[in-house]
Short mmCIF file of C-alpha atoms in Angstrom, two decimals:
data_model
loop_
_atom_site.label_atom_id
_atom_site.label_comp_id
_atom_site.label_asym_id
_atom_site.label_seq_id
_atom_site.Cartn_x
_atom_site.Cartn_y
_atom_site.Cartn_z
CA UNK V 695 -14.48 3.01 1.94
CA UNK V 696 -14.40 6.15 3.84
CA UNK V 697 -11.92 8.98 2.61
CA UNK V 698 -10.11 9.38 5.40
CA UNK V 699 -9.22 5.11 4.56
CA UNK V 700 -7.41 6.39 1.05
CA UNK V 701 -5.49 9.09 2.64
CA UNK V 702 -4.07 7.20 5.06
CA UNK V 703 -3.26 4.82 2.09
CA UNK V 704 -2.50 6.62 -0.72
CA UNK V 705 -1.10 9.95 0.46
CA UNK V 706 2.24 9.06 1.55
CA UNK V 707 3.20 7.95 -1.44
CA UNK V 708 2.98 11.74 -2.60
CA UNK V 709 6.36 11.80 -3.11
CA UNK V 710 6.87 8.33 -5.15
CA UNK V 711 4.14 9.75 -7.31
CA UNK V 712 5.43 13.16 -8.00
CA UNK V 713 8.77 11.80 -8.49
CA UNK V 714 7.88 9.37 -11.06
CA UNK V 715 5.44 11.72 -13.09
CA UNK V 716 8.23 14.69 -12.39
CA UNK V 717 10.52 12.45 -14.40
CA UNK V 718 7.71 11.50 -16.95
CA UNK V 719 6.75 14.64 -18.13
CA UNK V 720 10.40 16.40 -17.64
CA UNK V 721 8.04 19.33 -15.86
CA UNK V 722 7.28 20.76 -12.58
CA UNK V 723 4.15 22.11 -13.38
CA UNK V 724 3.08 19.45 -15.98
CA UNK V 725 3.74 16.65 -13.47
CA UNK V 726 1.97 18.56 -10.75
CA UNK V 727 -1.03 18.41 -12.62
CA UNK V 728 -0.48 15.09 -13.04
CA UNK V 729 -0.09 13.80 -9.71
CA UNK V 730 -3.59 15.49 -9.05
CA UNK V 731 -5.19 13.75 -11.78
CA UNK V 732 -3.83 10.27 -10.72
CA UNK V 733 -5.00 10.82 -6.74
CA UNK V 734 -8.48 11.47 -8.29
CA UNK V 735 -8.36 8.20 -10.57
CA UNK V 736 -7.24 6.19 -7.70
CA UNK V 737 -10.03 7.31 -5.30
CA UNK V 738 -12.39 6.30 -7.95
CA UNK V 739 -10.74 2.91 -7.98
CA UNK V 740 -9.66 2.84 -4.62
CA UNK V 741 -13.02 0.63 -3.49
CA UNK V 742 -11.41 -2.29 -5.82
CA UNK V 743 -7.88 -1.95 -4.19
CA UNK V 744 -7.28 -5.36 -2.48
CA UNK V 745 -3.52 -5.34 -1.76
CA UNK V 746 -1.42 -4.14 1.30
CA UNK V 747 1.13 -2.08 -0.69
CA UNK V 748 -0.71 0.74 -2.10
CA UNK V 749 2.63 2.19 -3.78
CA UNK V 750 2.98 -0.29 -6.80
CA UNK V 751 -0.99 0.02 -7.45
CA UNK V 752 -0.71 4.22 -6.80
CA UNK V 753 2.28 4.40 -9.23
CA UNK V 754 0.62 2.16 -12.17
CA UNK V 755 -2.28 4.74 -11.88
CA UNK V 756 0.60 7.99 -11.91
CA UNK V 757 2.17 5.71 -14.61
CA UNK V 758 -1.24 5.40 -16.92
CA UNK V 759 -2.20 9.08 -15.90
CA UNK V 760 1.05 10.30 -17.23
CA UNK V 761 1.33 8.23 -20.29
CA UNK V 762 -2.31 9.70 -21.16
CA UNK V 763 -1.49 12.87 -20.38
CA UNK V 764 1.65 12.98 -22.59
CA UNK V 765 -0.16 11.06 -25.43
CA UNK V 766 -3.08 14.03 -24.99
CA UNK V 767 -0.45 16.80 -24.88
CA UNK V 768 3.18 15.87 -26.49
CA UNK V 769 2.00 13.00 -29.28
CA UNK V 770 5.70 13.41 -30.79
CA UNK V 771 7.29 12.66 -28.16
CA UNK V 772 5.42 9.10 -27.37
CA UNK V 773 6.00 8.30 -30.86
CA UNK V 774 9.76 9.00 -30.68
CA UNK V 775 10.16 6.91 -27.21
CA UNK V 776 8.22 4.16 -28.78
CA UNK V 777 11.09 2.64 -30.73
CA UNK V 778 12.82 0.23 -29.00
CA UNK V 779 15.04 -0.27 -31.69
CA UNK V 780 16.79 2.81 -31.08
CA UNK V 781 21.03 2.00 -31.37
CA UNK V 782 22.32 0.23 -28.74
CA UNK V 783 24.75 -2.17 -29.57
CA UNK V 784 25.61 -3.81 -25.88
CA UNK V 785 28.45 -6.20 -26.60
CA UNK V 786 30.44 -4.62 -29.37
CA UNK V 787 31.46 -1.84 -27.29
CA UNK V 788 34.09 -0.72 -25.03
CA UNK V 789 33.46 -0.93 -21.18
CA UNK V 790 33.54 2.76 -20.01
CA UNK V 791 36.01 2.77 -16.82
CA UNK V 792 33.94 2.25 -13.33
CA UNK V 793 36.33 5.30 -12.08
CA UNK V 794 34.83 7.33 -15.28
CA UNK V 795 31.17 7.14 -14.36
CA UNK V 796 32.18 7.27 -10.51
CA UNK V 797 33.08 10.91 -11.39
CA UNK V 798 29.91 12.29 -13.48
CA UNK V 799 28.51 14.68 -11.30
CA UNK V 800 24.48 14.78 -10.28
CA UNK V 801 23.69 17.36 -13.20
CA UNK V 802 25.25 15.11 -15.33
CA UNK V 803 23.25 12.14 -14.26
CA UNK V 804 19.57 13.92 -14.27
CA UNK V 805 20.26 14.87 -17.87
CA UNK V 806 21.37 11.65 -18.73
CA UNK V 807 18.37 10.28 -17.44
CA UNK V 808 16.05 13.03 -19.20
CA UNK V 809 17.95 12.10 -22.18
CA UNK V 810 16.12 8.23 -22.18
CA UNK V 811 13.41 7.44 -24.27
CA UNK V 812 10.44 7.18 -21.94
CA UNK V 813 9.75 3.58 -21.53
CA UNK V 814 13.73 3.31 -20.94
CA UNK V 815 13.61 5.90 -18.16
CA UNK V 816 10.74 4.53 -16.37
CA UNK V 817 12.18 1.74 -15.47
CA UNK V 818 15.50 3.57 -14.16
CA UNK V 819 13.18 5.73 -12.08
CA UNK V 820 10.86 2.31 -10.96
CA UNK V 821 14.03 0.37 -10.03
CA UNK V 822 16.76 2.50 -8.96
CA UNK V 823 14.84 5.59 -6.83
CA UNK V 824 11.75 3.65 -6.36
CA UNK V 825 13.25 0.34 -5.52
CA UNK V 826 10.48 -1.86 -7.21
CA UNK V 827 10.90 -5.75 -8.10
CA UNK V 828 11.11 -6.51 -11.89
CA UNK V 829 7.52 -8.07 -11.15
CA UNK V 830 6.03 -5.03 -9.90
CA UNK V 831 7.84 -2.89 -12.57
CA UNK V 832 6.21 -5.32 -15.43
CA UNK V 833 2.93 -4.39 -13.71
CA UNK V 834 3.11 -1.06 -13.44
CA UNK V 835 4.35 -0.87 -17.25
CA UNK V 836 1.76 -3.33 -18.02
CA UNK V 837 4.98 -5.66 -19.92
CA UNK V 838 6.44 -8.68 -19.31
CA UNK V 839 9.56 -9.12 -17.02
CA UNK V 840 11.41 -10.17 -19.98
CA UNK V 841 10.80 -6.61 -21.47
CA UNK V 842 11.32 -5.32 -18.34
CA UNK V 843 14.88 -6.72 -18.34
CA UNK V 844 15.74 -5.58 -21.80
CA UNK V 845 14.99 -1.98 -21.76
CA UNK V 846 16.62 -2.23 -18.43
CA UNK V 847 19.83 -3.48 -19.86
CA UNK V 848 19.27 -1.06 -22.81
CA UNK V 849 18.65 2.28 -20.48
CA UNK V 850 21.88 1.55 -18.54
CA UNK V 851 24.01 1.05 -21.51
CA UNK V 852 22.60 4.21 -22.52
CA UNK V 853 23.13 6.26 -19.47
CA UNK V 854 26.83 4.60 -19.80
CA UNK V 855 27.42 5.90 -23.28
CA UNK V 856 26.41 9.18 -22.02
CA UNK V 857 28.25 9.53 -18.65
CA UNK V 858 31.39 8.05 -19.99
CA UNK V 859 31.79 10.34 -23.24
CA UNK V 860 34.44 12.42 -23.91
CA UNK V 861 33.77 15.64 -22.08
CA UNK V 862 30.52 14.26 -20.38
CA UNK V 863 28.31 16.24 -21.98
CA UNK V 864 25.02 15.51 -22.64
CA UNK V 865 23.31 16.78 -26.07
CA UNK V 866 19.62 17.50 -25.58
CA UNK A 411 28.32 -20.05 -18.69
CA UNK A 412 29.77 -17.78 -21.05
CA UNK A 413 30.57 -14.16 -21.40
CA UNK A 414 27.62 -13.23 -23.60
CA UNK A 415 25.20 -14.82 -20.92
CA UNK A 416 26.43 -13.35 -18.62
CA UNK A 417 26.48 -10.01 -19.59
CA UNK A 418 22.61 -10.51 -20.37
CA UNK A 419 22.31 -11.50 -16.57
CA UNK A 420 24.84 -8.97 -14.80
CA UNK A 421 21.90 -6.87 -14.67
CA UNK A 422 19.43 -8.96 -12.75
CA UNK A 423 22.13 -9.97 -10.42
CA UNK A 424 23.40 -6.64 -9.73
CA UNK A 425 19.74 -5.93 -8.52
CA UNK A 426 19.54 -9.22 -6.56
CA UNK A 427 16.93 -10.87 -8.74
CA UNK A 428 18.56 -13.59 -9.57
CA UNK A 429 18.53 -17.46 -7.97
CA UNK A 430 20.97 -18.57 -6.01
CA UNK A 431 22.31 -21.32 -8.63
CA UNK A 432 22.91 -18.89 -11.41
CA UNK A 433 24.46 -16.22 -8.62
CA UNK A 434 27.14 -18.66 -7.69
CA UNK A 435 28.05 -19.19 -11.60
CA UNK A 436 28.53 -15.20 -12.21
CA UNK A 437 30.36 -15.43 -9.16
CA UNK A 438 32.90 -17.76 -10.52
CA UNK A 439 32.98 -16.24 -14.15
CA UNK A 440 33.76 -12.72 -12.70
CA UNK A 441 36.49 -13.98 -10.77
CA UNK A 442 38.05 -15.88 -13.86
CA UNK A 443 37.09 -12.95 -16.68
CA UNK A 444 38.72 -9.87 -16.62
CA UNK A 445 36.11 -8.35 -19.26
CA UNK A 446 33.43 -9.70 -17.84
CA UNK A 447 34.33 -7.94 -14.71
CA UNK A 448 35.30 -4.77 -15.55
CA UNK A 449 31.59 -4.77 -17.45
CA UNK A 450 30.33 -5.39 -13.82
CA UNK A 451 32.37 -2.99 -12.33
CA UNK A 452 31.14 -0.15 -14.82
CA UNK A 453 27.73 -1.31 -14.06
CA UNK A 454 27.86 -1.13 -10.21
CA UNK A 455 29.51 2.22 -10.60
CA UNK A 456 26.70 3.36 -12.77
CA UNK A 457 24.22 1.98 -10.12
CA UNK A 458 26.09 4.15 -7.38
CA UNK A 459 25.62 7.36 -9.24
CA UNK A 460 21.92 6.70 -10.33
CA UNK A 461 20.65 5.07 -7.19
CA UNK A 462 20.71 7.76 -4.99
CA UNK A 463 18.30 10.07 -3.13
CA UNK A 464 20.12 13.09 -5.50
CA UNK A 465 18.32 11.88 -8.06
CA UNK A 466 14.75 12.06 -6.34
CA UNK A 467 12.79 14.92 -7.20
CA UNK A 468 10.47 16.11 -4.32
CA UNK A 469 7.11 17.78 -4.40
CA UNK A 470 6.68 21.48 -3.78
CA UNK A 471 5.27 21.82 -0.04
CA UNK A 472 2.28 22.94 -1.24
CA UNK A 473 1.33 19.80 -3.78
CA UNK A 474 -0.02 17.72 -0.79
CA UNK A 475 -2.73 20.66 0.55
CA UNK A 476 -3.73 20.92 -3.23
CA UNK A 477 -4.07 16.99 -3.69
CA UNK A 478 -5.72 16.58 0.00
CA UNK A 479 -8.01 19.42 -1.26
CA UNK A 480 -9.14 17.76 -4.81
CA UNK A 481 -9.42 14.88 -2.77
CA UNK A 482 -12.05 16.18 -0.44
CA UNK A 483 -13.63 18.56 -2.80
CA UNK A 484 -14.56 15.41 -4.91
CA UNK A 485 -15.65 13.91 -1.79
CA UNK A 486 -18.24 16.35 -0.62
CA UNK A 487 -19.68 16.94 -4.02
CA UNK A 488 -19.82 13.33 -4.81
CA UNK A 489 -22.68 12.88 -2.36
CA UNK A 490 -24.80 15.27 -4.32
CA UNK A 491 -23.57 13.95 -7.64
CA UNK A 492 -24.71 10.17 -6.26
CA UNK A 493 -28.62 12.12 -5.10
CA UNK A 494 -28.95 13.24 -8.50
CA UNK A 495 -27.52 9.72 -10.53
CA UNK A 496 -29.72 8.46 -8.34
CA UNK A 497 -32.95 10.29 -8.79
CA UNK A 498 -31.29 9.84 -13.23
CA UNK A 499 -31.32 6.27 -12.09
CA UNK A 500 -34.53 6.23 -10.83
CA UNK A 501 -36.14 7.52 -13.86
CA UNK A 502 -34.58 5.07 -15.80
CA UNK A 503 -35.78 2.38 -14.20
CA UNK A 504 -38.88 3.54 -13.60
CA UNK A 505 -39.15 4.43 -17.36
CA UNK A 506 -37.67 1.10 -18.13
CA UNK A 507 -40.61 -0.49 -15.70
CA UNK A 508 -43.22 1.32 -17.83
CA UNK A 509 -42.05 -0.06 -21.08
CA UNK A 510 -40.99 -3.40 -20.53
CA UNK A 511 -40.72 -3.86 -16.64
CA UNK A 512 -37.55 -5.43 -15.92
CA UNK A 513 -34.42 -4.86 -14.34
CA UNK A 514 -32.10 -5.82 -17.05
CA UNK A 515 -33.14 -3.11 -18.85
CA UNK A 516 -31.08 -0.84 -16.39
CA UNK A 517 -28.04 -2.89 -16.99
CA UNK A 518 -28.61 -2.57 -20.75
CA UNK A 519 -28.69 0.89 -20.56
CA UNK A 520 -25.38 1.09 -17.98
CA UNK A 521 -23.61 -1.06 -20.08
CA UNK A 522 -24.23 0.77 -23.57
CA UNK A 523 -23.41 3.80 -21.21
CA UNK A 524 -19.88 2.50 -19.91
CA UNK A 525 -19.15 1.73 -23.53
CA UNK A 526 -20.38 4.96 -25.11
CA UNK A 527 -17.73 6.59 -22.08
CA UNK A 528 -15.01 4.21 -23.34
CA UNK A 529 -15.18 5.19 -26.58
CA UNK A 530 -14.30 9.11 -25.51
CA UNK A 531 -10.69 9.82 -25.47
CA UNK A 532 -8.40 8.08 -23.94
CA UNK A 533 -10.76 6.14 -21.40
CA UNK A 534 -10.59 3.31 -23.79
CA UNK A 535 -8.04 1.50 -21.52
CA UNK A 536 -6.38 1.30 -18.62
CA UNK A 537 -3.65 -1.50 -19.35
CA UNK A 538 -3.06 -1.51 -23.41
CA UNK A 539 -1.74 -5.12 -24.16
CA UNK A 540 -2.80 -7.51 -26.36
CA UNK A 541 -1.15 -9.99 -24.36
CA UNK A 542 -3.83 -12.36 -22.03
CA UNK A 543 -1.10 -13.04 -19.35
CA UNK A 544 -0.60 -9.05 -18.77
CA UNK A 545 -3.96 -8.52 -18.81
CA UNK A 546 -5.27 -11.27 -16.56
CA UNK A 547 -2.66 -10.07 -13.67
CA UNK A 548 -3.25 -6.46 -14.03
CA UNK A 549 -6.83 -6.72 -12.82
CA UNK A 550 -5.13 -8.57 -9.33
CA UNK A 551 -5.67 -6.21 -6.35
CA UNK A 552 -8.21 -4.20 -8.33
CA UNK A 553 -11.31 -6.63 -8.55
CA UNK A 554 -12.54 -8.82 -5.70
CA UNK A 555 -12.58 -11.54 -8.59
CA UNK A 556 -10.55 -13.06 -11.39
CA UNK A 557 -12.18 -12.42 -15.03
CA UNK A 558 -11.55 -14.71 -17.60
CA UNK A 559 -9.50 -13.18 -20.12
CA UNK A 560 -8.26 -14.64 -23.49
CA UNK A 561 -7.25 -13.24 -27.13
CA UNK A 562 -9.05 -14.13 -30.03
CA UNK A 563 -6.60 -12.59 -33.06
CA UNK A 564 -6.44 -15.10 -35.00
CA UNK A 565 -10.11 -15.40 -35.07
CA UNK A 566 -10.12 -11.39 -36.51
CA UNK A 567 -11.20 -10.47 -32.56
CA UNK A 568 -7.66 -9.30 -30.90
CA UNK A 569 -7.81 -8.07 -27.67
CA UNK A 570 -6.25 -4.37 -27.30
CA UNK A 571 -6.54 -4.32 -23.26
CA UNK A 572 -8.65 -3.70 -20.41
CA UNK A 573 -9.76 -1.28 -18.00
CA UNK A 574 -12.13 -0.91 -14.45
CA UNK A 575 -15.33 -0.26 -14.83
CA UNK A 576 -18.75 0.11 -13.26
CA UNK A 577 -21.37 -1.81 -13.99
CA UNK A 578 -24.71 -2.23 -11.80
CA UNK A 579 -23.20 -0.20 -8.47
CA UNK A 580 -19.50 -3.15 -8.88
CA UNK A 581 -16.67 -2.75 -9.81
CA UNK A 582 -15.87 -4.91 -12.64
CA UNK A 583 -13.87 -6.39 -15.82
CA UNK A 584 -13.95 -4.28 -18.98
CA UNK A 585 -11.96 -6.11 -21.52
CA UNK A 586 -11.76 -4.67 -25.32
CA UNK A 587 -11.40 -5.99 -28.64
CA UNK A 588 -11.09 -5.12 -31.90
CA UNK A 589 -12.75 -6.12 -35.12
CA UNK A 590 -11.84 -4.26 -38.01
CA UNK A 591 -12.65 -0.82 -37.15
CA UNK A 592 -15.55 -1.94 -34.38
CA UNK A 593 -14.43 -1.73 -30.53
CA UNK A 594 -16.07 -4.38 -28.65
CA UNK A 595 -16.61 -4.11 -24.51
CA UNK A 596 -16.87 -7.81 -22.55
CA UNK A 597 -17.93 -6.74 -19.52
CA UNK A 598 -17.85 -9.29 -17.07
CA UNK A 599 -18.47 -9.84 -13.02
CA UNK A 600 -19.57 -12.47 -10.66
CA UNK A 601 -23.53 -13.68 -10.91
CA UNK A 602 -24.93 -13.53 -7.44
CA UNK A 603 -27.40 -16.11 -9.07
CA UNK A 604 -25.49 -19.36 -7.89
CA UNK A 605 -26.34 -21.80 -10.51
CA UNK A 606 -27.01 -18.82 -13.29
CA UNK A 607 -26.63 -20.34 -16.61
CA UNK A 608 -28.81 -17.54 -18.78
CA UNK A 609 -28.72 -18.14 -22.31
CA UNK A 610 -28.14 -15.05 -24.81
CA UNK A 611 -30.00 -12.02 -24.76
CA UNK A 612 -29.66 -9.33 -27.07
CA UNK A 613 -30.77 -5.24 -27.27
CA UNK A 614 -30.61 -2.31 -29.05
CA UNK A 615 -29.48 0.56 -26.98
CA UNK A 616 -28.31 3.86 -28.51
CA UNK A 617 -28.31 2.62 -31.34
CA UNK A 618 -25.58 -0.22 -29.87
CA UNK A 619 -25.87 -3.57 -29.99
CA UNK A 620 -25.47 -5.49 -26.24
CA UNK A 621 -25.21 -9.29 -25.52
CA UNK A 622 -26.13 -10.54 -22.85
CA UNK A 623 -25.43 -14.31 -21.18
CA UNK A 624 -24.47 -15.99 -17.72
CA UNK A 625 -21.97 -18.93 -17.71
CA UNK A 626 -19.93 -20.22 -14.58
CA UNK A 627 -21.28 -17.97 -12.08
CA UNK A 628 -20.26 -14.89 -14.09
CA UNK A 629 -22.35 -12.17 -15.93
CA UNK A 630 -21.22 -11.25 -19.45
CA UNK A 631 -22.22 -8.42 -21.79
CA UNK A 632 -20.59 -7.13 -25.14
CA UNK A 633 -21.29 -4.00 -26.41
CA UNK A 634 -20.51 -3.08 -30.06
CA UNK A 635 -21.97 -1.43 -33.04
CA UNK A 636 -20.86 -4.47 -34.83
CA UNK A 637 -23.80 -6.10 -36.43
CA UNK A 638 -25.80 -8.68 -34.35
CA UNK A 639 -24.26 -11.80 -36.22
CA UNK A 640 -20.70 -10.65 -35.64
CA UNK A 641 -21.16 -10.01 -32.28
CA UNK A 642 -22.74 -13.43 -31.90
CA UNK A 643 -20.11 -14.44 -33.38
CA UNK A 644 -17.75 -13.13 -31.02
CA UNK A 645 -19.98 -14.36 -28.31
CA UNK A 646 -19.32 -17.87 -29.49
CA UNK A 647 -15.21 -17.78 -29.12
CA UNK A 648 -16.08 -15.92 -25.92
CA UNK A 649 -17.79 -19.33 -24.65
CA UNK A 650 -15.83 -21.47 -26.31
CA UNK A 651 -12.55 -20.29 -24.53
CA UNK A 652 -14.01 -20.52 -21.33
#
C-alpha cells in the first residue's frame, strides 16, 4: 500500500473527520489533535481496508480515537453521557410548534447540540451533517440499529425540548 | 397502526429508512391524525434547522499540511523503524533457532508481545461490545477474512470486544475475553497450511501462558496469565463453538 494510495483515500474526508471529533470533544484544539491521531491509526490499518467508501471506516477510527481520547482526558464526562436513562419522556409531552423550532437561530442550535450527552450527539452529527445510513451509524458506534434508532429518537426530542423552551435558551 | 407506533417510526421515515409497506401506512395515519402530524411536522422542522451545512464545523486551513505532514513523517521513519524490528526480529529468531529451532517460537513470542501491548492503556480494544453480531461485522472491510467470533458468558468467559492486530507480518483478529480479573487474547487468521488441523500447543512466554491450535484452515492462539487448565479450558468452548 503505498502512501500516496491512503491520501488519495483518506484525506478528503479531512473535513468529515474534524467535524465529527470537533463536535466530540466540544474543542478546536482538542479535536485537532484528534484528527491527527486518527489519520495515524488509520494508516496503520489502512493495509486491511477492503471497502470502496473510506468515510464510514475513517470516521469509526475518528469515532474510537475520540472516545479514547476523552476517556484518557475528561473521565467525568464519559461517565455522565453514559446514561441512557437520562429523562426523556417522548409521548407524554406537548408537540413544540414546527413554526417554534423553524425560528431558533444557528447559535441556538450548536448549543443545543453541545448540550447532548455524547452518544446522543453522535448520532445527530453521523446522520444529519454526515448523512450516514442507520447501518453505517451502528458500525461506526459499534451498536445495534435498534440502539441506533433510540438514542436517535431520544437526541431529537431533546434538541426539541431545548429549541422550543420558553425564551430558547440553552443552560450549559 | 396506531399513534404510539408510529411515533416510534416517524423517525426512520423522516430519514427515508423505512420500507415501502410501512411508508404508505404513516402516510395514511398522518393524513387522518392531527397529533400525529403535528409530531411530524415539529420533527421535519427540527430536521431543517439541524441538517444544514451551518452546523458543519470546518478545519482550520492549516490542519491538512499538519495531518499530510504526520502522515509522511511516519512514513519515512517507518522504513528505518521496519530495518531495526527487523534486525530485533532477526535476533529473535535466530536466538529462538539456537534454543529450540523452530519457527513457532517467533509467533509465541509476537503473540505474548501483541498481548503484553493490549494490556497498556486503552489499546485493549478497538470495538467494546460484548455482543458477537457487532463484533463479527466490525472486522468487515478491515480483514481479508471473516474470524469466527462467539461469546462464552455464561460459561464465566464473556467477550468484552475486539481489535486489529498484527501477528506474523498479517493483519489479523484479536478478540478479548474476560475471566474474572484475567484478559484473554484469541488471536486468530487464516492457515496457509490447507488441510492444517494442529492439535494444542502450549508455552510460557513472559511469564504468559499461550495456546496454540489449527482448526478449519485458521490459526488460533490465546494468551492469558490465566493458569494452563483454565485456559484449556477456554480453549475447549473455543472449539466447541466452532
Amino acid at each position: 500500500v503505498s502512501a500516496s494510495h491512503f491520501e488519495q483515500a483518506v484525506l478528503p474526508h479531512l473535513n468529515a473527520a474534524y467535524n465529527l471529533a470537533r463536535w466530540l470533544t466540544r474543542n478546536d484544539h482538542d479535536a485537532e489533535d484528534v484528527v491527527q491521531e486518527a489519520y495515524l491509526r488509520a494508516l496503520r490499518f489502512f493495509g486491511g481496508f477492503r471497502g470502496d467508501d473510506a468515510r464510514p471506516w475513517l470516521l469509526a477510527i475518528v469515532r474510537n480515537t475520540c472516545f479514547d481520547w476523552m476517556r484518557r482526558n475528561r473521565p467525568q464526562e464519559m461517565t455522565e453521557s453514559f446514561d441512557e436513562e437520562m429523562h426523556v419522556v417522548i409521548d407524554d409531552r406537548e408537540t413544540p410548534e414546527a413554526s417554534l423550532l423553524r425560528r431558533a437561530d444557528q447559535a441556538m442550535v450548536r448549543r443545543a447540540i453541545e448540550a447532548l450527552p455524547i452518544t446522543w450527539r453522535e448520532v445527530i452529527i453521523l446522520r444529519e451533517i454526515e448523512g450516514l445510513s442507520y447501518k453505517e451509524i451502528a458500525d461506526v458506534a459499534g451498536v445495534r440499529i435498534g440502539t441506533v434508532m433510540s438514542r436517535l429518537a431520544r437526541a431529537r426530542a431533546k434538541l426539541m425540548e431545548l429549541l422550543a423552551a420558553p425564551g430558547g435558551e440553552v443552560s450549559s | 397502526v396506531n399513534c404510539a407506533a408510529v411515533r416510534s417510526l416517524a423517525h426512520a421515515y423522516l430519514d427515508g429508512e423505512l420500507d415501502l409497506v410501512h411508508q404508505v401506512e404513516i402516510d395514511q395515519h398522518l393524513r387522518e391524525c392531527d397529533a400525529c402530524a403535528r409530531f411530524y411536522e415539529s420533527q421535519r422542522a427540527l430536521k431543517t434547522v439541524v441538517a444544514t451545512d451551518a452546523m458543519r464545523l470546518t478545519p482550520p486551513p492549516q490542519l491538512q499540511d499538519r495531518v499530510q505532514h504526520a502522515i509522511r513523517r511516519r512514513r519515512s521513519i517507518a522504513p528505518q523503524w521496519i530495518g531495526l524490528a527487523a534486525a530485533a526480529v532477526a535476533i529473535v529468531i535466530v536466538t529462538a533457532l539456537l534454543s529450540r529451532g523452530s519457527e513457532r517460537n517467533a509467533i509465541g513470542q509476537e503473540v505474548a508481545s501483541a498481548h503484553i501491548r493490549s494490556l497498556m492503556a486503552h489499546h485493549l480494544t478497538d470495538v467494546a461490545s460484548s455482543d458477537q453480531h457487532t463484533v463479527k461485522p466490525w472486522f468487515t472491510g478491515k480483514l481479508p477474512f471473516s474470524p469466527p467470533v462467539s461469546d462464552f458468558k455464561s460459561e464465566g468467559f464473556p467477550l468484552v470486544g475486539a481489535r486489529l492486530d498484527y501477528i506474523d507480518s498479517r493483519p489479523v483478529a484479536a478478540l478479548v475475553y474476560q475471566h474474572g480479573q484475567h484478559v484473554i487474547n484469541l488471536f486468530e487468521w487464516p492457515s496457509s497450511n490447507a488441510n492444517a488441523n494442529a492439535s494444542e500447543k502450549v508455552e510460557t512466554r513472559e511469564g504468559y501462558n499461550v495456546l496454540s491450535w489449527s482448526r478449519d484452515r485458521m490459526n488460533y492462539e490465546a494468551v492469558s496469565d490465566l493458569n494452563v487448565a483454565e485456559l484449556r479450558q477456554f480453549a475447549q468452548l473455543v472449539r466447541g463453538a466452532r
